[in-house]
CSV table of C-alpha atoms in Angstrom, one decimal:
chain,number,residue,atom,x,y,z
A,181,UNK,CA,33.7,81.5,125.0
A,182,UNK,CA,32.1,84.1,124.2
A,183,UNK,CA,29.5,86.7,126.5
A,184,UNK,CA,28.2,89.9,125.9
A,185,UNK,CA,26.8,92.4,128.7
A,186,UNK,CA,25.0,95.8,128.7
A,187,UNK,CA,25.9,98.9,129.8
A,188,UNK,CA,25.7,102.5,128.8
A,189,UNK,CA,28.1,105.6,127.3
A,190,UNK,CA,27.5,109.3,127.9
A,191,UNK,CA,26.8,112.1,124.9
A,192,UNK,CA,26.3,115.3,126.3
A,193,UNK,CA,24.2,115.0,128.8
A,194,UNK,CA,22.2,112.2,127.2
A,195,UNK,CA,23.0,108.4,127.3
A,196,UNK,CA,22.9,105.8,125.1
A,197,UNK,CA,22.8,102.0,125.2
A,198,UNK,CA,26.7,100.2,125.2
A,199,UNK,CA,26.9,96.2,124.3
A,200,UNK,CA,30.2,95.2,125.9
A,201,UNK,CA,31.0,91.8,123.7
A,202,UNK,CA,33.9,89.8,125.3
A,203,UNK,CA,35.3,86.7,123.7
A,204,UNK,CA,38.2,84.4,125.6
A,205,UNK,CA,39.7,81.6,123.1
A,206,UNK,CA,43.3,80.2,123.0
A,207,UNK,CA,46.5,81.8,121.7
A,208,UNK,CA,48.9,84.1,122.8
A,209,UNK,CA,47.7,85.6,125.5
A,210,UNK,CA,46.7,89.5,125.1
A,211,UNK,CA,43.6,91.9,126.2
A,212,UNK,CA,42.4,93.8,123.5
A,213,UNK,CA,39.8,96.5,123.8
A,214,UNK,CA,38.1,97.6,120.9
A,215,UNK,CA,35.2,100.1,119.5
A,216,UNK,CA,36.6,103.5,120.0
A,217,UNK,CA,37.6,103.4,123.7
A,218,UNK,CA,39.7,106.2,124.8
A,219,UNK,CA,42.5,106.1,127.1
A,220,UNK,CA,40.9,105.8,130.3
A,221,UNK,CA,39.0,102.6,129.0
A,222,UNK,CA,42.2,100.7,127.9
A,223,UNK,CA,43.7,101.1,131.2
A,224,UNK,CA,40.3,99.2,132.2
A,225,UNK,CA,42.3,95.5,131.1
A,226,UNK,CA,44.9,96.3,134.1
A,227,UNK,CA,42.3,97.5,136.4
A,228,UNK,CA,39.9,94.0,135.8
A,229,UNK,CA,42.7,91.6,136.0
A,230,UNK,CA,43.9,93.1,139.2
A,231,UNK,CA,40.6,93.1,140.5
A,232,UNK,CA,40.1,89.5,139.3
A,233,UNK,CA,43.1,89.0,141.5
A,234,UNK,CA,42.7,90.6,144.7
A,235,UNK,CA,39.1,89.0,144.6
A,236,UNK,CA,40.6,85.2,144.7
A,237,UNK,CA,39.8,85.1,140.8
A,238,UNK,CA,42.0,83.4,137.9
A,239,UNK,CA,42.3,84.6,134.4
A,240,UNK,CA,43.4,82.0,132.4
A,241,UNK,CA,45.7,82.3,130.0
A,242,UNK,CA,44.7,83.2,126.4
A,243,UNK,CA,43.6,86.0,124.2
A,244,UNK,CA,40.8,88.1,125.6
A,245,UNK,CA,39.1,90.5,122.9
A,246,UNK,CA,36.3,93.1,124.3
A,247,UNK,CA,34.0,95.1,121.8
A,248,UNK,CA,32.2,98.4,122.6
A,249,UNK,CA,29.0,98.4,120.4
A,250,UNK,CA,28.2,100.6,118.7
A,251,UNK,CA,32.0,100.6,117.6
A,252,UNK,CA,31.4,103.9,115.6
A,253,UNK,CA,30.7,105.9,118.8
A,254,UNK,CA,33.4,107.0,120.6
A,255,UNK,CA,33.1,105.6,125.0
A,256,UNK,CA,35.0,107.6,127.5
A,257,UNK,CA,35.7,106.9,131.1
A,258,UNK,CA,36.3,104.0,133.4
A,259,UNK,CA,32.5,103.2,134.2
A,260,UNK,CA,32.7,99.9,131.5
A,261,UNK,CA,35.2,98.3,134.1
A,262,UNK,CA,32.7,96.4,135.8
A,263,UNK,CA,30.5,95.3,132.6
A,264,UNK,CA,33.8,94.1,131.6
A,265,UNK,CA,34.4,92.6,134.3
A,266,UNK,CA,31.2,90.4,134.3
A,267,UNK,CA,31.6,90.2,130.7
A,268,UNK,CA,34.8,88.6,130.9
A,269,UNK,CA,33.3,85.9,133.7
A,270,UNK,CA,30.6,85.0,131.5
A,271,UNK,CA,33.3,84.4,129.0
A,272,UNK,CA,35.3,82.4,131.6
A,273,UNK,CA,32.4,80.4,132.7
A,274,UNK,CA,32.8,81.5,135.9
A,275,UNK,CA,29.2,83.4,136.5
A,276,UNK,CA,26.2,81.2,135.8
A,277,UNK,CA,22.6,82.3,134.0
A,278,UNK,CA,22.0,85.3,131.6
A,279,UNK,CA,22.4,88.8,131.9
A,280,UNK,CA,20.2,89.9,129.5
A,281,UNK,CA,17.8,92.8,130.6
A,282,UNK,CA,20.7,94.2,133.2
A,283,UNK,CA,23.1,96.9,132.9
A,284,UNK,CA,26.5,97.1,134.6
A,285,UNK,CA,28.2,100.5,135.5
A,286,UNK,CA,30.9,101.1,138.0
A,287,UNK,CA,35.0,101.4,138.0
A,288,UNK,CA,36.8,99.1,139.4
A,289,UNK,CA,39.5,99.7,142.2
A,290,UNK,CA,42.6,97.1,142.1
A,291,UNK,CA,41.3,95.6,145.4
A,292,UNK,CA,38.1,95.2,143.7
A,293,UNK,CA,35.9,97.5,145.2
A,294,UNK,CA,33.5,99.3,142.8
A,295,UNK,CA,33.9,103.2,143.2
A,296,UNK,CA,30.9,105.7,141.8
A,297,UNK,CA,31.0,107.4,138.5
A,298,UNK,CA,29.7,110.6,136.9
A,299,UNK,CA,26.2,110.3,134.8
A,300,UNK,CA,24.5,108.1,136.5
A,301,UNK,CA,21.0,109.5,136.4
A,302,UNK,CA,20.8,110.1,132.4
A,303,UNK,CA,22.4,106.5,132.1
A,304,UNK,CA,19.6,104.5,134.5
A,305,UNK,CA,16.9,106.8,132.7
A,306,UNK,CA,18.4,105.4,129.8
A,307,UNK,CA,18.2,101.8,130.8
A,308,UNK,CA,14.8,102.8,131.9
A,309,UNK,CA,13.3,104.1,128.3
A,310,UNK,CA,15.3,101.1,126.6
A,311,UNK,CA,12.9,98.5,129.0
A,312,UNK,CA,16.2,97.0,131.1
A,313,UNK,CA,15.0,95.6,134.4
A,314,UNK,CA,17.6,96.8,136.5
A,315,UNK,CA,21.2,98.1,136.5
A,316,UNK,CA,23.9,97.5,139.1
A,317,UNK,CA,26.3,100.3,139.9
A,318,UNK,CA,28.1,101.6,142.6
A,319,UNK,CA,26.8,101.5,146.2
A,320,UNK,CA,27.6,105.5,145.9
A,321,UNK,CA,25.8,106.1,143.4
A,322,UNK,CA,22.6,104.4,144.1
A,323,UNK,CA,20.9,107.4,145.5
A,324,UNK,CA,21.0,109.0,142.3
A,325,UNK,CA,20.0,106.1,140.3
A,326,UNK,CA,16.8,105.7,142.4
A,327,UNK,CA,15.4,109.1,141.2
A,328,UNK,CA,14.4,107.7,138.2
A,329,UNK,CA,12.0,105.3,139.5
A,330,UNK,CA,10.6,102.1,137.8
A,331,UNK,CA,13.8,99.9,137.2
A,332,UNK,CA,15.4,98.0,140.0
A,333,UNK,CA,18.8,99.5,141.4
A,334,UNK,CA,21.3,97.4,142.7
A,335,UNK,CA,24.1,98.7,144.9
A,336,UNK,CA,27.4,97.2,144.3
A,337,UNK,CA,30.3,97.7,146.5
A,338,UNK,CA,32.7,95.0,145.4
A,339,UNK,CA,33.4,92.3,143.0
A,340,UNK,CA,32.7,89.6,146.3
A,341,UNK,CA,29.7,90.6,146.9
A,342,UNK,CA,28.3,90.6,143.2
A,343,UNK,CA,29.4,87.3,142.7
A,344,UNK,CA,27.8,86.0,146.1
A,345,UNK,CA,25.1,87.2,144.3
A,346,UNK,CA,25.1,86.1,141.1
A,347,UNK,CA,26.0,82.5,143.3
A,348,UNK,CA,22.7,83.3,145.3
A,349,UNK,CA,24.7,83.2,148.6
A,350,UNK,CA,23.6,86.3,149.5
A,351,UNK,CA,21.4,88.2,147.1
A,352,UNK,CA,21.9,91.7,146.8
A,353,UNK,CA,18.7,93.8,147.5
A,354,UNK,CA,17.9,96.6,145.5
A,355,UNK,CA,17.9,100.1,146.5
A,356,UNK,CA,14.2,101.5,147.9
A,357,UNK,CA,12.7,104.1,145.7
A,358,UNK,CA,14.0,107.5,146.8
A,359,UNK,CA,11.7,109.4,148.6
A,360,UNK,CA,10.8,113.0,146.8
A,361,UNK,CA,9.8,115.0,149.4
A,362,UNK,CA,9.8,118.5,149.4
A,363,UNK,CA,13.6,120.0,149.4
A,364,UNK,CA,14.6,121.6,153.0
A,365,UNK,CA,14.3,125.1,153.4
A,366,UNK,CA,17.9,126.3,152.1
A,367,UNK,CA,19.5,129.4,153.6
A,368,UNK,CA,19.8,131.6,151.1
A,369,UNK,CA,21.2,135.6,151.2
A,370,UNK,CA,17.9,137.7,152.3
A,371,UNK,CA,17.1,140.8,150.0
A,372,UNK,CA,16.2,142.4,153.4
A,373,UNK,CA,19.8,143.3,153.9
A,374,UNK,CA,19.9,145.2,150.5
A,375,UNK,CA,19.5,149.0,151.8
A,376,UNK,CA,18.0,151.4,149.6
A,377,UNK,CA,18.6,150.8,145.8
A,378,UNK,CA,14.7,150.5,145.1
A,379,UNK,CA,15.2,150.9,141.3
A,380,UNK,CA,17.8,147.9,141.1
A,381,UNK,CA,15.6,145.9,143.5
A,382,UNK,CA,12.5,146.4,141.3
A,383,UNK,CA,14.9,145.2,138.1
A,384,UNK,CA,16.1,142.0,140.0
A,385,UNK,CA,12.3,141.5,140.6
A,386,UNK,CA,11.2,142.4,137.0
A,387,UNK,CA,14.1,139.9,135.8
A,388,UNK,CA,12.7,137.1,138.2
A,389,UNK,CA,9.4,137.2,137.4
A,390,UNK,CA,10.3,137.0,133.6
A,391,UNK,CA,13.3,135.0,133.3
A,392,UNK,CA,15.2,138.1,131.9
A,393,UNK,CA,18.7,139.1,131.8
A,394,UNK,CA,20.0,141.9,133.8
A,395,UNK,CA,23.4,144.0,133.6
A,396,UNK,CA,23.7,146.5,136.8
A,397,UNK,CA,25.8,149.6,136.2
A,398,UNK,CA,27.6,151.3,139.2
A,399,UNK,CA,30.6,152.4,140.9
A,400,UNK,CA,31.9,150.0,143.8
A,401,UNK,CA,30.3,148.9,147.0
A,402,UNK,CA,26.9,150.5,145.8
A,403,UNK,CA,25.8,147.0,146.4
A,404,UNK,CA,25.8,145.1,142.8
A,405,UNK,CA,27.1,141.4,143.7
A,406,UNK,CA,25.3,141.8,146.9
A,407,UNK,CA,21.8,142.4,145.0
A,408,UNK,CA,22.6,139.6,142.2
A,409,UNK,CA,23.5,136.9,145.4
A,410,UNK,CA,20.5,137.5,146.3
A,411,UNK,CA,17.9,136.6,143.2
A,412,UNK,CA,18.1,133.0,143.9
A,413,UNK,CA,16.1,133.7,147.4
A,414,UNK,CA,13.6,135.5,145.0
A,415,UNK,CA,13.3,132.7,141.7
A,416,UNK,CA,10.5,130.0,142.1
A,417,UNK,CA,11.4,126.3,142.4
A,418,UNK,CA,12.1,124.3,139.6
A,419,UNK,CA,9.4,121.7,138.3
A,420,UNK,CA,10.1,118.0,139.1
A,421,UNK,CA,11.2,118.0,135.3
A,422,UNK,CA,13.4,120.9,135.7
A,423,UNK,CA,15.1,119.2,138.5
A,424,UNK,CA,15.7,116.4,136.4
A,425,UNK,CA,17.4,118.0,133.8
A,426,UNK,CA,19.4,120.6,136.7
A,427,UNK,CA,20.6,117.3,138.0
A,428,UNK,CA,21.8,115.5,135.4
A,429,UNK,CA,24.1,118.4,133.9
A,430,UNK,CA,25.6,118.7,137.7
A,431,UNK,CA,25.6,114.2,137.3
A,432,UNK,CA,27.6,113.9,134.3
A,433,UNK,CA,29.7,116.8,135.2
A,434,UNK,CA,31.2,114.9,138.6
A,435,UNK,CA,29.8,118.0,140.8
A,436,UNK,CA,26.5,116.2,142.3
A,437,UNK,CA,27.0,116.3,146.3
A,438,UNK,CA,26.9,112.6,147.8
A,439,UNK,CA,24.3,113.6,149.6
A,440,UNK,CA,21.6,115.4,146.6
A,441,UNK,CA,21.2,112.5,144.5
A,442,UNK,CA,18.1,115.3,143.5
A,443,UNK,CA,18.6,119.3,142.8
A,444,UNK,CA,15.9,121.0,143.9
A,445,UNK,CA,17.1,124.2,144.2
A,446,UNK,CA,18.1,126.4,141.2
A,447,UNK,CA,21.8,126.9,140.6
A,448,UNK,CA,23.7,130.3,140.8
A,449,UNK,CA,27.2,129.9,139.1
A,450,UNK,CA,29.8,133.0,139.9
A,451,UNK,CA,32.9,131.9,137.4
A,452,UNK,CA,35.7,134.5,137.7
A,453,UNK,CA,36.5,136.8,135.1
A,454,UNK,CA,39.7,134.6,134.2
A,455,UNK,CA,37.8,131.8,132.7
A,456,UNK,CA,38.4,130.7,129.1
A,457,UNK,CA,35.6,130.5,126.7
A,458,UNK,CA,35.9,126.6,126.9
A,459,UNK,CA,35.1,127.2,131.0
A,460,UNK,CA,32.2,129.2,130.1
A,461,UNK,CA,30.9,127.6,127.2
A,462,UNK,CA,32.2,123.7,127.9
A,463,UNK,CA,34.0,121.5,125.6
A,464,UNK,CA,37.9,120.3,125.9
A,465,UNK,CA,39.4,117.3,125.1
A,466,UNK,CA,36.9,115.4,127.0
A,467,UNK,CA,33.8,117.2,126.5
A,468,UNK,CA,32.1,118.7,130.0
A,469,UNK,CA,29.3,121.2,130.2
A,470,UNK,CA,30.8,124.4,131.0
A,471,UNK,CA,29.7,127.2,133.7
A,472,UNK,CA,26.8,128.5,131.4
A,473,UNK,CA,25.3,124.6,131.2
A,474,UNK,CA,25.8,124.3,135.2
A,475,UNK,CA,24.0,127.3,135.6
A,476,UNK,CA,21.0,125.4,133.8
A,477,UNK,CA,17.4,126.6,135.2
A,478,UNK,CA,19.2,129.1,137.1
A,479,UNK,CA,21.6,132.2,137.3
A,480,UNK,CA,24.5,133.0,135.9
A,481,UNK,CA,26.4,135.6,137.4
A,482,UNK,CA,29.2,137.4,135.8
A,483,UNK,CA,31.0,140.0,138.0
A,484,UNK,CA,33.0,142.8,136.8
A,485,UNK,CA,32.0,142.0,133.0
A,486,UNK,CA,34.2,144.5,131.1
A,487,UNK,CA,37.0,142.0,132.6
A,488,UNK,CA,36.2,138.8,131.1
A,489,UNK,CA,37.6,138.4,127.6
A,490,UNK,CA,36.3,139.0,124.6
A,491,UNK,CA,36.0,135.7,123.4
A,492,UNK,CA,34.5,134.4,126.7
A,493,UNK,CA,31.9,137.2,126.4
A,494,UNK,CA,30.5,136.7,123.0
A,495,UNK,CA,30.4,132.7,123.6
A,496,UNK,CA,27.4,133.6,125.3
A,497,UNK,CA,25.5,134.8,122.7
A,498,UNK,CA,24.3,132.0,120.7
A,499,UNK,CA,23.4,130.2,124.3
A,500,UNK,CA,21.6,133.5,125.6
A,501,UNK,CA,19.7,133.0,122.6
A,502,UNK,CA,19.0,129.4,121.9
A,503,UNK,CA,18.9,127.9,125.5
A,504,UNK,CA,21.6,125.1,124.7
A,505,UNK,CA,25.5,125.5,123.8
A,506,UNK,CA,26.0,122.7,120.9
A,507,UNK,CA,29.8,121.6,120.5
A,508,UNK,CA,30.7,119.9,117.5
A,509,UNK,CA,33.8,117.8,117.2
A,510,UNK,CA,34.7,115.1,114.3
A,511,UNK,CA,32.8,112.2,115.2
A,512,UNK,CA,30.4,113.5,117.7
A,513,UNK,CA,27.8,116.8,118.2
A,514,UNK,CA,27.0,117.4,122.0
A,515,UNK,CA,24.1,119.3,123.2
A,516,UNK,CA,23.8,120.8,126.5
A,517,UNK,CA,21.2,122.8,128.0
A,518,UNK,CA,21.8,126.0,129.3
A,519,UNK,CA,18.7,128.4,129.4
A,520,UNK,CA,19.4,130.4,131.9
A,521,UNK,CA,19.1,134.0,133.4
A,522,UNK,CA,22.6,135.9,133.3
A,523,UNK,CA,23.4,138.7,135.2
A,524,UNK,CA,26.1,141.2,135.1
A,525,UNK,CA,27.7,143.5,137.1
A,526,UNK,CA,30.0,146.0,135.9
A,527,UNK,CA,32.0,149.6,136.9
A,528,UNK,CA,31.1,152.6,134.6
A,529,UNK,CA,35.2,153.1,134.1
A,530,UNK,CA,38.4,151.7,135.1
A,531,UNK,CA,38.7,153.6,138.2
A,532,UNK,CA,35.0,152.8,138.8
A,533,UNK,CA,33.7,156.1,140.0
A,534,UNK,CA,32.7,157.6,136.7
A,535,UNK,CA,29.3,159.6,137.5
A,536,UNK,CA,29.6,159.1,141.3
A,537,UNK,CA,28.7,162.0,143.3
A,538,UNK,CA,31.2,162.6,145.5
A,539,UNK,CA,34.6,160.7,143.9
A,540,UNK,CA,36.5,162.0,140.7
A,541,UNK,CA,36.8,160.1,137.7
A,542,UNK,CA,40.4,159.8,137.1
A,543,UNK,CA,39.8,158.2,133.7
A,544,UNK,CA,40.4,159.5,130.4
A,545,UNK,CA,37.7,159.8,127.7
A,546,UNK,CA,39.7,157.5,125.8
A,547,UNK,CA,39.7,155.1,128.8
A,548,UNK,CA,36.0,155.3,129.7
A,549,UNK,CA,35.3,154.7,126.0
A,550,UNK,CA,37.7,151.6,125.7
A,551,UNK,CA,36.6,150.3,129.2
A,552,UNK,CA,32.7,150.3,128.0
A,553,UNK,CA,33.5,149.1,124.6
A,554,UNK,CA,35.1,146.1,125.9
A,555,UNK,CA,31.3,145.0,126.1
A,556,UNK,CA,30.0,144.4,122.6
A,557,UNK,CA,26.6,145.8,121.1
A,558,UNK,CA,25.6,142.4,120.2
A,559,UNK,CA,25.8,141.0,123.7
A,560,UNK,CA,24.1,144.0,125.0
A,561,UNK,CA,21.1,143.6,123.3
A,562,UNK,CA,20.7,140.6,124.6
A,563,UNK,CA,20.4,141.5,128.1
A,564,UNK,CA,16.8,142.9,128.6
A,565,UNK,CA,17.3,145.4,131.3
A,566,UNK,CA,19.8,147.9,132.5
A,567,UNK,CA,20.0,149.2,135.5
A,568,UNK,CA,22.0,152.0,137.3
A,569,UNK,CA,23.2,151.2,140.6
A,570,UNK,CA,24.0,154.5,142.6
A,571,UNK,CA,25.7,155.0,145.9
A,572,UNK,CA,23.9,154.4,149.0
A,573,UNK,CA,23.0,157.6,151.4
A,574,UNK,CA,24.3,157.5,155.0
A,575,UNK,CA,20.9,158.1,156.3
A,576,UNK,CA,19.7,155.2,154.1
A,577,UNK,CA,21.9,152.4,155.4
A,578,UNK,CA,21.9,153.9,159.6
A,579,UNK,CA,18.3,153.9,159.3
A,580,UNK,CA,16.6,151.1,161.5
A,581,UNK,CA,13.4,150.1,158.8
A,582,UNK,CA,14.1,146.8,157.7
A,583,UNK,CA,13.9,146.5,154.0
A,584,UNK,CA,11.2,144.0,152.2
A,585,UNK,CA,12.3,140.6,152.9
A,586,UNK,CA,12.7,137.8,149.8
A,587,UNK,CA,10.0,135.8,150.8
A,588,UNK,CA,7.3,139.0,150.1
A,589,UNK,CA,9.1,139.3,147.0
A,590,UNK,CA,9.2,135.8,145.9
A,591,UNK,CA,5.5,135.6,146.2
A,592,UNK,CA,4.7,137.8,143.6
A,593,UNK,CA,7.6,136.3,141.5
A,594,UNK,CA,5.2,133.3,141.6
A,595,UNK,CA,2.0,135.0,141.0
A,596,UNK,CA,3.5,136.9,137.7
A,597,UNK,CA,4.9,132.9,136.9
A,598,UNK,CA,1.9,131.2,137.5
A,599,UNK,CA,0.3,133.4,134.7
A,600,UNK,CA,2.7,132.6,132.4
A,601,UNK,CA,2.7,128.9,133.1
A,602,UNK,CA,-0.8,129.3,132.2
A,603,UNK,CA,-0.3,130.4,128.4
A,604,UNK,CA,2.3,127.8,127.6
A,605,UNK,CA,-0.6,125.7,126.4
A,606,UNK,CA,-0.3,127.9,123.2
A,607,UNK,CA,3.1,129.8,123.8
A,608,UNK,CA,5.4,126.7,124.7
A,609,UNK,CA,7.2,129.2,126.8
A,610,UNK,CA,7.8,129.0,131.0
A,611,UNK,CA,8.5,132.8,131.0
A,612,UNK,CA,8.1,135.2,129.0
A,613,UNK,CA,11.8,136.0,128.0
A,614,UNK,CA,11.8,132.4,126.0
A,615,UNK,CA,8.8,133.6,123.9
A,616,UNK,CA,9.1,132.7,120.3
A,617,UNK,CA,9.5,135.6,117.8
A,618,UNK,CA,6.2,134.5,116.6
A,619,UNK,CA,4.7,134.4,119.9
A,620,UNK,CA,5.6,138.0,121.1
A,621,UNK,CA,2.8,140.3,119.3
A,622,UNK,CA,0.2,137.6,120.3
A,623,UNK,CA,1.0,137.7,124.0
A,624,UNK,CA,2.2,141.2,123.9
A,625,UNK,CA,-1.3,143.0,123.5
A,626,UNK,CA,-1.2,146.6,124.2
A,627,UNK,CA,-3.7,149.6,124.3
A,628,UNK,CA,-3.0,152.4,121.9
A,629,UNK,CA,-1.3,154.9,124.5
A,630,UNK,CA,1.0,151.6,125.1
A,631,UNK,CA,1.7,151.4,121.5
A,632,UNK,CA,2.0,155.3,121.4
A,633,UNK,CA,4.9,155.5,123.6
A,634,UNK,CA,6.7,152.3,122.7
A,635,UNK,CA,6.9,154.2,119.2
A,636,UNK,CA,8.1,157.2,120.4
A,637,UNK,CA,11.1,155.4,122.2
A,638,UNK,CA,11.9,153.2,119.2
A,639,UNK,CA,12.3,155.8,116.7
A,640,UNK,CA,14.2,158.4,119.4
A,641,UNK,CA,16.6,155.4,121.3
A,642,UNK,CA,17.0,153.6,117.9
A,643,UNK,CA,16.1,150.0,119.0
A,644,UNK,CA,17.2,147.0,117.0
A,645,UNK,CA,14.3,144.6,116.3
A,646,UNK,CA,16.0,142.3,119.0
A,647,UNK,CA,15.8,145.2,121.2
A,648,UNK,CA,12.2,145.9,120.9
A,649,UNK,CA,10.8,142.2,121.0
A,650,UNK,CA,12.4,142.4,124.7
A,651,UNK,CA,10.9,145.4,125.3
A,652,UNK,CA,8.0,144.3,124.8
A,653,UNK,CA,8.6,140.5,126.9
A,654,UNK,CA,9.8,143.0,129.7
A,655,UNK,CA,6.5,145.3,128.9
A,656,UNK,CA,4.3,141.7,129.5
A,657,UNK,CA,6.3,140.7,132.8
A,658,UNK,CA,5.9,144.4,133.9
A,659,UNK,CA,1.9,143.4,133.3
A,660,UNK,CA,1.8,140.1,134.7
A,661,UNK,CA,3.3,141.5,138.0
A,662,UNK,CA,0.7,143.9,137.9
A,663,UNK,CA,-2.2,141.7,137.2
A,664,UNK,CA,-2.9,142.9,133.7
A,665,UNK,CA,-4.0,141.3,130.7
A,666,UNK,CA,-3.1,144.4,128.6
A,667,UNK,CA,0.0,146.1,128.5
A,668,UNK,CA,-0.7,149.3,129.5
A,669,UNK,CA,1.3,153.0,128.8
A,670,UNK,CA,2.8,152.9,132.2
A,671,UNK,CA,4.1,149.3,131.7
A,672,UNK,CA,5.7,149.9,128.2
A,673,UNK,CA,7.1,153.5,129.8
A,674,UNK,CA,8.5,151.4,133.0
A,675,UNK,CA,10.3,149.0,130.5
A,676,UNK,CA,11.8,151.4,128.2
A,677,UNK,CA,13.6,153.2,131.2
A,678,UNK,CA,15.7,149.8,131.4
A,679,UNK,CA,17.0,150.5,127.9
A,680,UNK,CA,18.6,153.8,128.3
A,681,UNK,CA,21.7,153.2,130.3
A,682,UNK,CA,23.2,152.1,126.5
A,683,UNK,CA,22.3,155.4,125.5
A,684,UNK,CA,24.1,157.0,128.6
A,685,UNK,CA,27.1,155.2,128.2
A,686,UNK,CA,27.6,153.2,125.1
A,687,UNK,CA,26.4,156.2,122.9
A,688,UNK,CA,27.3,159.0,124.8
A,689,UNK,CA,29.9,160.4,122.5
A,690,UNK,CA,27.7,159.8,119.0
A,691,UNK,CA,24.6,161.6,120.0
């Protein structure tokens, strides 16, 4: 007999429909799975047979062939256990009725329990797009699946429960739609704790307001990491569409917390400098999102930037520019979103004390040049703001006065972002950092004095065309924070000063 069920598969963070066809007929006992299955899918035959036996079901002798269509797309993971079981029971005549209009997802334990699988949200969204009536999935994934809305989600705990449901003995009630209330206040590190560092705090505010990349250079203990870890506290909350996409990435990666079906806060990722290029960009034998995609919609913080391998740093160039990571394989081309704020921190030399007012640097010129040179010019060019973080004086640290809190800074950032969102209808960009080249000149209207300041800076500093565009975008963000429709002289002057450190450190021997 023949039966078929519907399931889904993953390609990047997007899903595609999979038809599970099962044929059982007389012949030499065999259990074959075809349709480009990976090792985990092939092992489903053993899990399905054990789950049937331990659930009181009998697999009659014969030849079983399971086809996962379309057969030219690779299928991976353990999510096909449940649909293969349902199709097999249908082919054996054990389940009455039709499964048309429903999809099945889930891993089986040998005892017949249904275990959770990653990537539920994008697959349920695809099932809804395909017009399916409902999805049967592991009970542990039900809250995540119910985010999609407009499609019935049936939480399944075991094979026996599913059999009782189809026999009409004890129907499974669909999971209620998830109430998308405001996310509870999250305790994030506050800028109130940062003493002094007025310029670095200002640079962080500008970066957050425009979605710009930020590089902080300073001696050890000056507060670079402290400032970076507080940037999420001043970012605006993600929109619902952004939250869905952020959640999809973490769901596919298997990193979605069980008690958090929808991520309503922007991610902050801080990989160690020993991370591999594939760990940053994603990929591997079974492609998974890397750190740059897990930071999508939030902050990717690279501490001790020169300590990262050259290959790892250079792999960031395309995601920073395009807002996506593309992984090409012989049989697939995967795309992971990576719209991030890159925040990096580094020492000015190997010992860390080059330029320190009190401590002497023990590094020679060649060592300093070699250390600084690990950060390439093309990567540096893609970082909008460069700021020097100097040691904090004793009087500043011991003063009882509190610094400005994150809530006050965040209010200004949100106001600036709202001005940028008001222009989105004709710019197509949510923030200034993402303005397309053709839109930069149109959005960044400057006064005559501002244009002259930029002209002198371009000639004196030898800016590249990319750096010129980034100075314009930063100027636009400073003007937005200032509530100004036109970019004035003071806005350009402030933006230009955030491009001076590459001249101080990277070009000091060439001037």
